[in-house]
XYZ file of C-alpha atoms in Angstrom:
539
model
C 83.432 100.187 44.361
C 85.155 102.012 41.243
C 81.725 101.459 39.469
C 79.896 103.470 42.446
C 80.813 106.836 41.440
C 79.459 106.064 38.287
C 76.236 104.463 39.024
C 73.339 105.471 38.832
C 70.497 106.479 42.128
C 69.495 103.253 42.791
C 72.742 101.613 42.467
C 74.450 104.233 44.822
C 72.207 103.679 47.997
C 72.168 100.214 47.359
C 76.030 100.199 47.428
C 76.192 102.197 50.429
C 73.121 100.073 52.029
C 75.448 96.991 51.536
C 79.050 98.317 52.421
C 77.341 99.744 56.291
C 75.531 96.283 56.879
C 78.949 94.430 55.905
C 81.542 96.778 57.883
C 78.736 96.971 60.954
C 78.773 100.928 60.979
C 75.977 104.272 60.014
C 75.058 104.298 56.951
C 75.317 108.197 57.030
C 79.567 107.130 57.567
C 79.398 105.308 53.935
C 77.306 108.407 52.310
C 79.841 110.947 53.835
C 82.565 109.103 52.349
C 80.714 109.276 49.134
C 79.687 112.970 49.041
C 83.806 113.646 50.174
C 84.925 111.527 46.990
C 82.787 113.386 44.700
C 83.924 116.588 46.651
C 87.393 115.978 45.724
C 86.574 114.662 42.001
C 85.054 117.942 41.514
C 87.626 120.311 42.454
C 89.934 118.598 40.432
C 87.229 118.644 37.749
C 86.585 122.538 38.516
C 89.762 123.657 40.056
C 91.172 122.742 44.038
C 90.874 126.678 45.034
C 87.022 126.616 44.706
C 84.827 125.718 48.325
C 82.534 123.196 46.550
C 80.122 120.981 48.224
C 78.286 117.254 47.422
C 75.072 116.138 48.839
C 74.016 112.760 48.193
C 70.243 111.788 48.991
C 70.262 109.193 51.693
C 66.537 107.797 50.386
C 66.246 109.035 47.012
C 70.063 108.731 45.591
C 69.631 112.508 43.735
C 73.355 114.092 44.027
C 73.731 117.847 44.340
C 76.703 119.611 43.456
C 77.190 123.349 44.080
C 80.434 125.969 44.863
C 80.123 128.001 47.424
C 80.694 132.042 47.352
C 80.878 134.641 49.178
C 79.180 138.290 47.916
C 81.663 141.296 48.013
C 81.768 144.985 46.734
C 85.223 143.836 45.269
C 86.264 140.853 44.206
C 90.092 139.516 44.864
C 89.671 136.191 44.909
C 87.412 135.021 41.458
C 86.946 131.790 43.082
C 85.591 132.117 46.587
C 84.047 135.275 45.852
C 81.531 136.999 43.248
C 80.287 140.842 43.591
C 76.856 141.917 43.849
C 75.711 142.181 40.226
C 77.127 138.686 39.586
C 75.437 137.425 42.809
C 72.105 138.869 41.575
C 71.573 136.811 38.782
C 72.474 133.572 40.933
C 69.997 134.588 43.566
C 67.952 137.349 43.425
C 67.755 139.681 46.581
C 71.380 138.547 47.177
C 73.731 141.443 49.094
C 77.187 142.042 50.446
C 77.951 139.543 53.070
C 75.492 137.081 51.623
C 76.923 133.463 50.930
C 74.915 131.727 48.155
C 75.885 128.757 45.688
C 76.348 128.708 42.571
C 74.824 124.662 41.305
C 77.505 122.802 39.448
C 76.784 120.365 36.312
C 77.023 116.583 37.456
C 80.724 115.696 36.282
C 81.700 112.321 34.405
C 84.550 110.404 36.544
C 86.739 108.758 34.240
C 89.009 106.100 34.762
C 91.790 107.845 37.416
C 89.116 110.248 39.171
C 87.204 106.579 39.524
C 90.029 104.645 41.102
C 91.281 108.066 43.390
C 87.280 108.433 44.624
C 86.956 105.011 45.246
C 90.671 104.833 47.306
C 88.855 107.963 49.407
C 85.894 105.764 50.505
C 87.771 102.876 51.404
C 89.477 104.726 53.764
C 86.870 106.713 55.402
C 85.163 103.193 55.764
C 88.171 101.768 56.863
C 88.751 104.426 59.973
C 84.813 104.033 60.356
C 85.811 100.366 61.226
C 88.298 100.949 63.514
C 86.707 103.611 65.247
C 83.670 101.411 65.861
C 85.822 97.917 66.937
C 87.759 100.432 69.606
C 84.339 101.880 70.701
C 82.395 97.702 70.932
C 86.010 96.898 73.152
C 87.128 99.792 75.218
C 84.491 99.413 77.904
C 85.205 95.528 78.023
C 88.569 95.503 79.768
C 88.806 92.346 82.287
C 85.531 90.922 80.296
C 86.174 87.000 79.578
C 85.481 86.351 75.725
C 85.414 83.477 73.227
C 87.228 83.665 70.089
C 88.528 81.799 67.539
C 92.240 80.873 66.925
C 93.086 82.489 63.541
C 96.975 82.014 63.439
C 99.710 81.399 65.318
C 102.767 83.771 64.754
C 106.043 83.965 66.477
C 104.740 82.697 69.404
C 101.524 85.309 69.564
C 98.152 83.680 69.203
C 95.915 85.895 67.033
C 91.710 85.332 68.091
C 89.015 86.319 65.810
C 86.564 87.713 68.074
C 83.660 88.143 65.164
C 83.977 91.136 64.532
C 88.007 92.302 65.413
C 90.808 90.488 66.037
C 92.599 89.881 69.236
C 96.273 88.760 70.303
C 97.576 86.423 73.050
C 100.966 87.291 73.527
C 103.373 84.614 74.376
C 103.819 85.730 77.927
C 100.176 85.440 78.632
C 99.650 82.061 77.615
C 99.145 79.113 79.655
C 102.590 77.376 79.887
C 102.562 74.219 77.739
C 99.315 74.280 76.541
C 98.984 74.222 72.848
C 96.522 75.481 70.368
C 95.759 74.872 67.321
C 94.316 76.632 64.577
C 90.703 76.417 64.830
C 90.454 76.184 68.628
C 88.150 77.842 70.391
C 89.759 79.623 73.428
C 88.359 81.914 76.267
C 90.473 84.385 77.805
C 90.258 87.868 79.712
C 90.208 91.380 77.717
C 93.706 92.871 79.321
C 93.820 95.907 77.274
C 92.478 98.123 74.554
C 94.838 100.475 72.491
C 94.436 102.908 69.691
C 96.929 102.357 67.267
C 97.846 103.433 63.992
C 97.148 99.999 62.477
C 93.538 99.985 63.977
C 92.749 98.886 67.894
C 94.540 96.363 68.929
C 93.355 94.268 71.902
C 95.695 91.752 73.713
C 94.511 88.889 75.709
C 95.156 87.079 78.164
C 94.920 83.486 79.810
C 97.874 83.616 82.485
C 96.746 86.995 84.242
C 94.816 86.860 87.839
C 92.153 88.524 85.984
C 91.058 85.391 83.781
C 90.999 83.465 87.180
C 88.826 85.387 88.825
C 86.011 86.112 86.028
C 85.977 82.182 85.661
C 85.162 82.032 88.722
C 82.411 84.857 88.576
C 81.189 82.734 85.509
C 81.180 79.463 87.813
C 79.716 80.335 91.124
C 76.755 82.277 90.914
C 77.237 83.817 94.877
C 80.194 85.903 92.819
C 78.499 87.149 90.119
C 75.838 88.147 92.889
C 78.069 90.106 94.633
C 77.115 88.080 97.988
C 80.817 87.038 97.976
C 83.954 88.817 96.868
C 87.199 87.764 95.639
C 89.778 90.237 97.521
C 92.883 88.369 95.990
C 94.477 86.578 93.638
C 97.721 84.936 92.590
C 99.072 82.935 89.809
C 101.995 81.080 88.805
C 100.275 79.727 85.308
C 99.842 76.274 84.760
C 100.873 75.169 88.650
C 99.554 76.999 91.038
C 97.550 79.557 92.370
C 95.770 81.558 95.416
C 92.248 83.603 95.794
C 91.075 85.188 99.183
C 87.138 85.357 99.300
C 85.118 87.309 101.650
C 81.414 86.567 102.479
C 78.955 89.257 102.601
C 76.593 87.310 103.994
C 77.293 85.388 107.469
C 75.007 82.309 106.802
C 76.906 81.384 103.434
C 80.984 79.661 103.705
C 82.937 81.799 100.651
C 85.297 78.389 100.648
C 82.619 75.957 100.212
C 80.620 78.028 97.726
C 83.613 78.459 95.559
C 84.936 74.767 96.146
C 80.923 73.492 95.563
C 79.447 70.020 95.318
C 81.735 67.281 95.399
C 84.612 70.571 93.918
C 82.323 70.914 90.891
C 82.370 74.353 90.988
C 86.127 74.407 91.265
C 87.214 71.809 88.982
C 85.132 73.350 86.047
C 87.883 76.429 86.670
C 90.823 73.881 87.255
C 89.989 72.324 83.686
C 89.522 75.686 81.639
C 93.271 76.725 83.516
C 94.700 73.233 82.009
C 95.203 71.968 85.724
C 96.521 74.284 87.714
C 95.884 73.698 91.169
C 94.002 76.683 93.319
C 94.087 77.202 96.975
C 91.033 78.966 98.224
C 91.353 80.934 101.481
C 89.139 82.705 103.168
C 90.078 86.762 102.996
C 91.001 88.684 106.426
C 91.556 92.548 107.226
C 93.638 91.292 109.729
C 97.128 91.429 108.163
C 98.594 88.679 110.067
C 95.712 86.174 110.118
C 95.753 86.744 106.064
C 99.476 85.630 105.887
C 99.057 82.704 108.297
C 95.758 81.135 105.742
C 97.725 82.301 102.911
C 100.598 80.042 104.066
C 98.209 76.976 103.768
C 98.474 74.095 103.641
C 102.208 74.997 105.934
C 101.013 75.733 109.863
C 102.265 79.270 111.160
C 103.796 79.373 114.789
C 103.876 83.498 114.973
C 103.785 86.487 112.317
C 105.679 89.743 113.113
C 104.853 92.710 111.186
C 107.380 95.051 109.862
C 105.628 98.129 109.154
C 108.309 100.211 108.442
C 110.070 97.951 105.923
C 106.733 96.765 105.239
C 107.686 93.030 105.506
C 106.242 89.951 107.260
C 108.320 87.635 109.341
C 107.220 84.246 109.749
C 107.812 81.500 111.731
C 106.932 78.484 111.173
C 108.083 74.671 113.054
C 111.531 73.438 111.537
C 109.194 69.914 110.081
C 106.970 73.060 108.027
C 109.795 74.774 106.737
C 109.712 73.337 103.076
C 106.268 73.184 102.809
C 105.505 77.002 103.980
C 108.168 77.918 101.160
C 107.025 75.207 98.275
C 108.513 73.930 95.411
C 111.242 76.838 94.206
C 109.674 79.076 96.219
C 106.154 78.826 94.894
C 104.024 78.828 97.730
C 105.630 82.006 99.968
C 106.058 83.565 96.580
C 101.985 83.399 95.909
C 101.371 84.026 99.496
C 103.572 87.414 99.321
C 101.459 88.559 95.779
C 98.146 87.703 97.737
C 98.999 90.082 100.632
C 101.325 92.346 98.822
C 103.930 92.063 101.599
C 107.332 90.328 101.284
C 107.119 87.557 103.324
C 110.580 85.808 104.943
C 110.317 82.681 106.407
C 112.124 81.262 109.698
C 112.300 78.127 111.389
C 111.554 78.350 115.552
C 115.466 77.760 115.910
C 116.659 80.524 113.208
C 114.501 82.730 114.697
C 115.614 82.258 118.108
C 119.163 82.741 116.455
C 118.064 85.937 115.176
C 116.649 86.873 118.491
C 119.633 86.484 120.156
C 121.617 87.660 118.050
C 119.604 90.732 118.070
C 119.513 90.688 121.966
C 123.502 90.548 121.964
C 123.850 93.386 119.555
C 121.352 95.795 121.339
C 123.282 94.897 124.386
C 126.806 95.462 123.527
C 125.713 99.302 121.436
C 123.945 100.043 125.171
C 126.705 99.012 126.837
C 129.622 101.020 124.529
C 127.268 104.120 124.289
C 125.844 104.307 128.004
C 129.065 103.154 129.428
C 126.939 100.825 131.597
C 127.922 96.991 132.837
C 126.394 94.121 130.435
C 123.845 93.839 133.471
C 122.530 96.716 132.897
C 122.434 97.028 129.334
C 120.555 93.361 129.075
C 118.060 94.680 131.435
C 116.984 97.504 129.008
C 117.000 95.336 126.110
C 114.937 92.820 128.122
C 112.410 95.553 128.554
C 111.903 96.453 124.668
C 114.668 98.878 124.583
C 116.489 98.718 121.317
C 117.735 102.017 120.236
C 119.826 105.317 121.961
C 116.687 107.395 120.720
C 114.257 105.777 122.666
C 116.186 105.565 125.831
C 116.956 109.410 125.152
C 113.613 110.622 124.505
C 111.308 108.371 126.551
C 109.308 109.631 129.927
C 111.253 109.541 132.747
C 108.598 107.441 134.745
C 108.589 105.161 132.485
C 112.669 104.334 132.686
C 112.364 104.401 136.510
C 109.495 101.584 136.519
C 112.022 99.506 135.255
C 113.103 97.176 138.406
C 115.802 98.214 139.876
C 116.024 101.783 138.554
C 114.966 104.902 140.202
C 114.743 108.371 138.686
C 118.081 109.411 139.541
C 119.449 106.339 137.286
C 116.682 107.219 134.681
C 117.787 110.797 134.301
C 121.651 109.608 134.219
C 120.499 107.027 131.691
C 118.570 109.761 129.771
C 121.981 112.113 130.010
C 124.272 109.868 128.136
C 122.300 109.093 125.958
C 121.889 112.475 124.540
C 125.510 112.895 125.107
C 125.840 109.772 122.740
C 123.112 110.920 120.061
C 124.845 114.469 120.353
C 128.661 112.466 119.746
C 127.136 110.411 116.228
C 125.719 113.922 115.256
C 129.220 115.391 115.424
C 130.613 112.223 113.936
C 128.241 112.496 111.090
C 129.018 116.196 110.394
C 132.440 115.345 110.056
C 132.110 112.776 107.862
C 129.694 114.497 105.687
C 131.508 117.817 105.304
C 134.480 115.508 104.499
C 132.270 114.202 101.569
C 132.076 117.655 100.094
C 127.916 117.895 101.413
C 127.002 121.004 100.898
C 125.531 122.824 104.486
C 122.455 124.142 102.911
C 121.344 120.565 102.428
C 121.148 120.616 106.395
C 117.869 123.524 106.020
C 116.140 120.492 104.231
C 112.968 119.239 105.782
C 113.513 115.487 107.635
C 116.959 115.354 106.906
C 119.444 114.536 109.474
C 123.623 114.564 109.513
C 123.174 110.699 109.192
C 121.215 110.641 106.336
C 123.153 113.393 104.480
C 126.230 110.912 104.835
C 124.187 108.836 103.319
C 123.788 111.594 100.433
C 127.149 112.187 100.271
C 128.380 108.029 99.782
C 125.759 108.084 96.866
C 126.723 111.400 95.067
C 123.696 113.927 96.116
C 125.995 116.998 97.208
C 124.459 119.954 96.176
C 120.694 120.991 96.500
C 121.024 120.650 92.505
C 121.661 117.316 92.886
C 118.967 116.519 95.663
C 116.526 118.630 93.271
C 117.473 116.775 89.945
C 115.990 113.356 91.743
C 112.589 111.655 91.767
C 110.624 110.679 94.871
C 110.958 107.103 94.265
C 114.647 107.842 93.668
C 115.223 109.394 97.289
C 112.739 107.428 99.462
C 111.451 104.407 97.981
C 111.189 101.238 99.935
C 113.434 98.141 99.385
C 110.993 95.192 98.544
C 111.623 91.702 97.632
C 111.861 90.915 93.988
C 109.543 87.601 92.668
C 111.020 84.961 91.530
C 110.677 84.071 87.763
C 109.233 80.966 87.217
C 111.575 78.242 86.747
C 114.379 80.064 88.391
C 115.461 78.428 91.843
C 117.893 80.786 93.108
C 117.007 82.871 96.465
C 115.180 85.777 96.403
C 116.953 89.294 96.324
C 116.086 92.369 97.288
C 115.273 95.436 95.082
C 117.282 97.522 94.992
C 115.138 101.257 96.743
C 115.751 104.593 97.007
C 119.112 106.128 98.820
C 117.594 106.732 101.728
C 115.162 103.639 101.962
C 116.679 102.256 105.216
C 115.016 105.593 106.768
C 111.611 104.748 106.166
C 110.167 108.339 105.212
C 107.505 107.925 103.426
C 106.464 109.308 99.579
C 105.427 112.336 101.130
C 108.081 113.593 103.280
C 110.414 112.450 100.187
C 107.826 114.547 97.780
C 108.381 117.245 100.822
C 112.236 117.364 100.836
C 112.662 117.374 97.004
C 109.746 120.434 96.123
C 112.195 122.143 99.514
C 115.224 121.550 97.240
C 113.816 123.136 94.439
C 112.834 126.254 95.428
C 115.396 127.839 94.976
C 115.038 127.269 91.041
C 112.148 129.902 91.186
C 112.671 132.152 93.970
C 112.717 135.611 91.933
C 115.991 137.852 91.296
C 116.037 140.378 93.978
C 114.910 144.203 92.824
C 117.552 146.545 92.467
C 118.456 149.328 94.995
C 116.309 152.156 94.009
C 119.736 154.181 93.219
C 120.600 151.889 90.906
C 117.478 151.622 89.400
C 117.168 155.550 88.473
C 121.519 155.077 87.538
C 119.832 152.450 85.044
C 117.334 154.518 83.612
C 119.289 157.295 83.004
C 121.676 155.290 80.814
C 119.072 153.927 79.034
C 118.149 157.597 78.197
């Protein structure tokens, strides 16, 4: 390339002919790299401060080089400008205002102006390169190619894709499979990024992603669109889950994904170095979706937690171990296919739990009413499991209760206001004894409960409230995945300060924006005495 300044016509298209066919980009990118080069050359040749300008034939090779000025009544600047006697005999008819050029000799590049020019082209070629690998890839995010195994560093397979390179980072590999240099792997686009260093695109043969395109590649009902997968969940290399839909009534999504004799299915299996897949037909219904996700364990009852958003199951005390799986595997894949946590209870911890419950409800009723355990079993037997909805219910609907009339309803009704009104006042105490501030009571949603709550947790002020996130205040506890390999129970996530609440993002969004208000309500104006004292001593 340090020969191509130099060179003559021929040899100049025939360089740039050869460098756009090799790099895979325009032509017109090569010559513009060329004209800049001998741009540059020439203001060093003919001094930086002048505008000059390089055209390079495309077809015929010819080079032009001229400097362009500007036509003025008075010069000030002798190398951007020229006046109108001196722009006459450059181009007649010329006049003030006029910019003409003034042609330039061809200049001779020697040695340093060669090796700077040809450092100048290399580079524009270079970003050229780049800027046409990012363009091929962006648009092929969750694509499944075949490359290449180039090297293997630190862990990180690098793939030469034909024309870029891609990288398999550790934690996207299949576990214990090994490749070799040479190898041919597929795997899934995962991302595209500009970077300094040129794109760089990162693979991947673990994500949910690579499963499902395989698939797409495998049963041809997929790729048609005439069945959808909804779901899917991996542990790589073990295990994993995919809920399919049909679209069309007359064809089984399970048995066209499974295929003839598990053809279809095994040809997956094999690419994902054995890992075994559970197919399960996809339901809207929430609960039916948990119960096949559970396969091959059999479900006795679900119970939906929408406010916690969490799914209790119960399953028969022989189906406890295989609902849960090895270390967890199997409720943990069932709980990333339906995005719920999922616990799981036998038929006698779940009685337990119901009993325990029932005992618990019965014993608040019975403290808070100041009603006989008779009594405060009945209301729990009839769904009753909190002073609020005794307090607030319909009348009728407490004197339907056998036994009750309305008289007992609306004595029922009385004490428990009485008793909501006492935990207020209990709450109030406790919070002003915190050091909460009372104009976090004018907050939207907010009650004296939850402001204790505040309080324990260091949100006094409406500075403090203000200074938090949504997901900070409000977010919901959720159960954290187990790693793989790790056998210990699951935990919960730690949420936001007031996730036991359940308000959702939006009333949290709501009560935060409320708490910041007051960071741009405007001063208030000045008496109009004062104003006129203040103008006068500014006089």
């Amino acid at each position: 390339m340090a020969t191509a300044i130099s060179a003559n016509k021929a040899e100049l298209i025939a360089i740039a002919d050869s460098v756009a066919k090799e790099k895979l980009i325009d032509k017109a990118i090569v010559i513009e790299a060329m004209e800049d080069a001998i741009q540059r050359a020439a203001k060093n040749r003919y001094g930086v401060e002048n505008d000059i300008r390089a055209k390079l034939d495309p077809v015929s090779g010819d080079l032009r080089l001229w400097r362009v000025v500007e036509v003025v009544e008075q010069v000030d600047d002798y190398f951007k400008q020229v006046d109108l006697k001196g722009a006459q005999k450059l181009q007649k008819g010329a006049k003030v205002g006029d910019f003409i050029v003034d042609p330039l000799p061809p200049i001779e590049f020697g040695r340093i102006q060669a090796q700077a020019s040809k450092q100048i082209i290399f580079q524009k070629v270079r970003d050229a390169e780049r800027e046409r690998q990012f363009d091929e890839f962006k648009d092929r995010v969750n694509e499944i190619i075949t490359g290449v195994v180039k090297r293997v560093e630190f862990g990180h397979v690098v793939v030469d894709l034909g024309r870029a390179e891609g990288v398999i980072r550790r934690d996207q590999q299949i576990p214990r499979e090994v490749v070799r240099v040479g190898d041919r792997v597929r795997s899934v686009i995962l991302n595209v990024r500009r970077e300094n260093r040129g794109p760089q695109i990162f693979l991947s043969r673990a994500h949910p992603e690579f499963m499902k395109k395989l698939f797409a590649q495998e049963v041809p009902e997929i790729y048609d669109g005439i069945i959808e997968i909804k779901a899917a969940a991996r542990d790589p290399g073990s295990r994993a889950k995919i809920g399919v839909i049909s679209h069309d009534g007359s064809i089984d999504p399970v048995g066209a994904c499974v295929g003839m004799k598990g053809s279809r299915v095994q040809a997956v299996v094999q690419e994902m170095q054995g890992e075994k897949i559970d197919i399960i037909p996809w339901s809207p219904d929430t609960a039916t979706f948990v119960v096949n996700a559970l396969q091959p364990a059999n479900v006795s009852r679900v119970v939906i937690d929408e406010e916690e958003d969490r799914i209790e199951v119960v399953v028969p005390d022989d189906q406890l171990s295989l609902a849960i799986g090895r270390r967890g595997q199997n409720v943990r894949l069932a709980s990333q296919l339906t995005g719920k946590a999922i616990d799981i209870l036998t038929e006698a911890d779940a009685s337990e739990k119901r009993q325990k419950e029932f005992v618990e409800r019965s014993e608040m009723f019975q403290n808070e009413l100041d009603v006989d355990e008779t009594l405060a079993q009945l209301l729990v037997a009839e769904g009753f499991g909190a002073l609020e909805e005794v307090a607030y219910v319909e009348i009728e609907e407490l004197a339907t209760i056998e036994g009750f009339d309305e008289d007992l309803a609306q004595e029922l009704q009385n004490r428990a206001q009485e008793a909501l009104e006492r935990r207020e006042e209990a709450n109030r105490e406790e919070r002003r004894a915190l050091g909460v501030e009372d104009d976090l009571t004018t907050m939207p949603y907010l009650t004296e409960a939850m402001l204790v709550t505040l309080g324990k947790a260091g949100i006094k002020t409406l500075d403090d409230l203000a200074d938090l996130a949504t997901d900070e205040l409000v977010e919901k506890k959720r159960a954290e995945p187990r790693r793989r390999g790790e056998d210990a129970p699951r935990k919960e996530a730690k949420g936001g300060i007031l996730a036991e609440y359940g308000l959702s993002d939006e009333q949290g969004n709501e009560i935060i924006m409320a708490a910041r208000a007051h960071w741009f309500t405007d001063e208030e104006p000045a008496p109009a005495g004062e104003e006129d004292a203040i103008a006068d001593s500014e006089q």
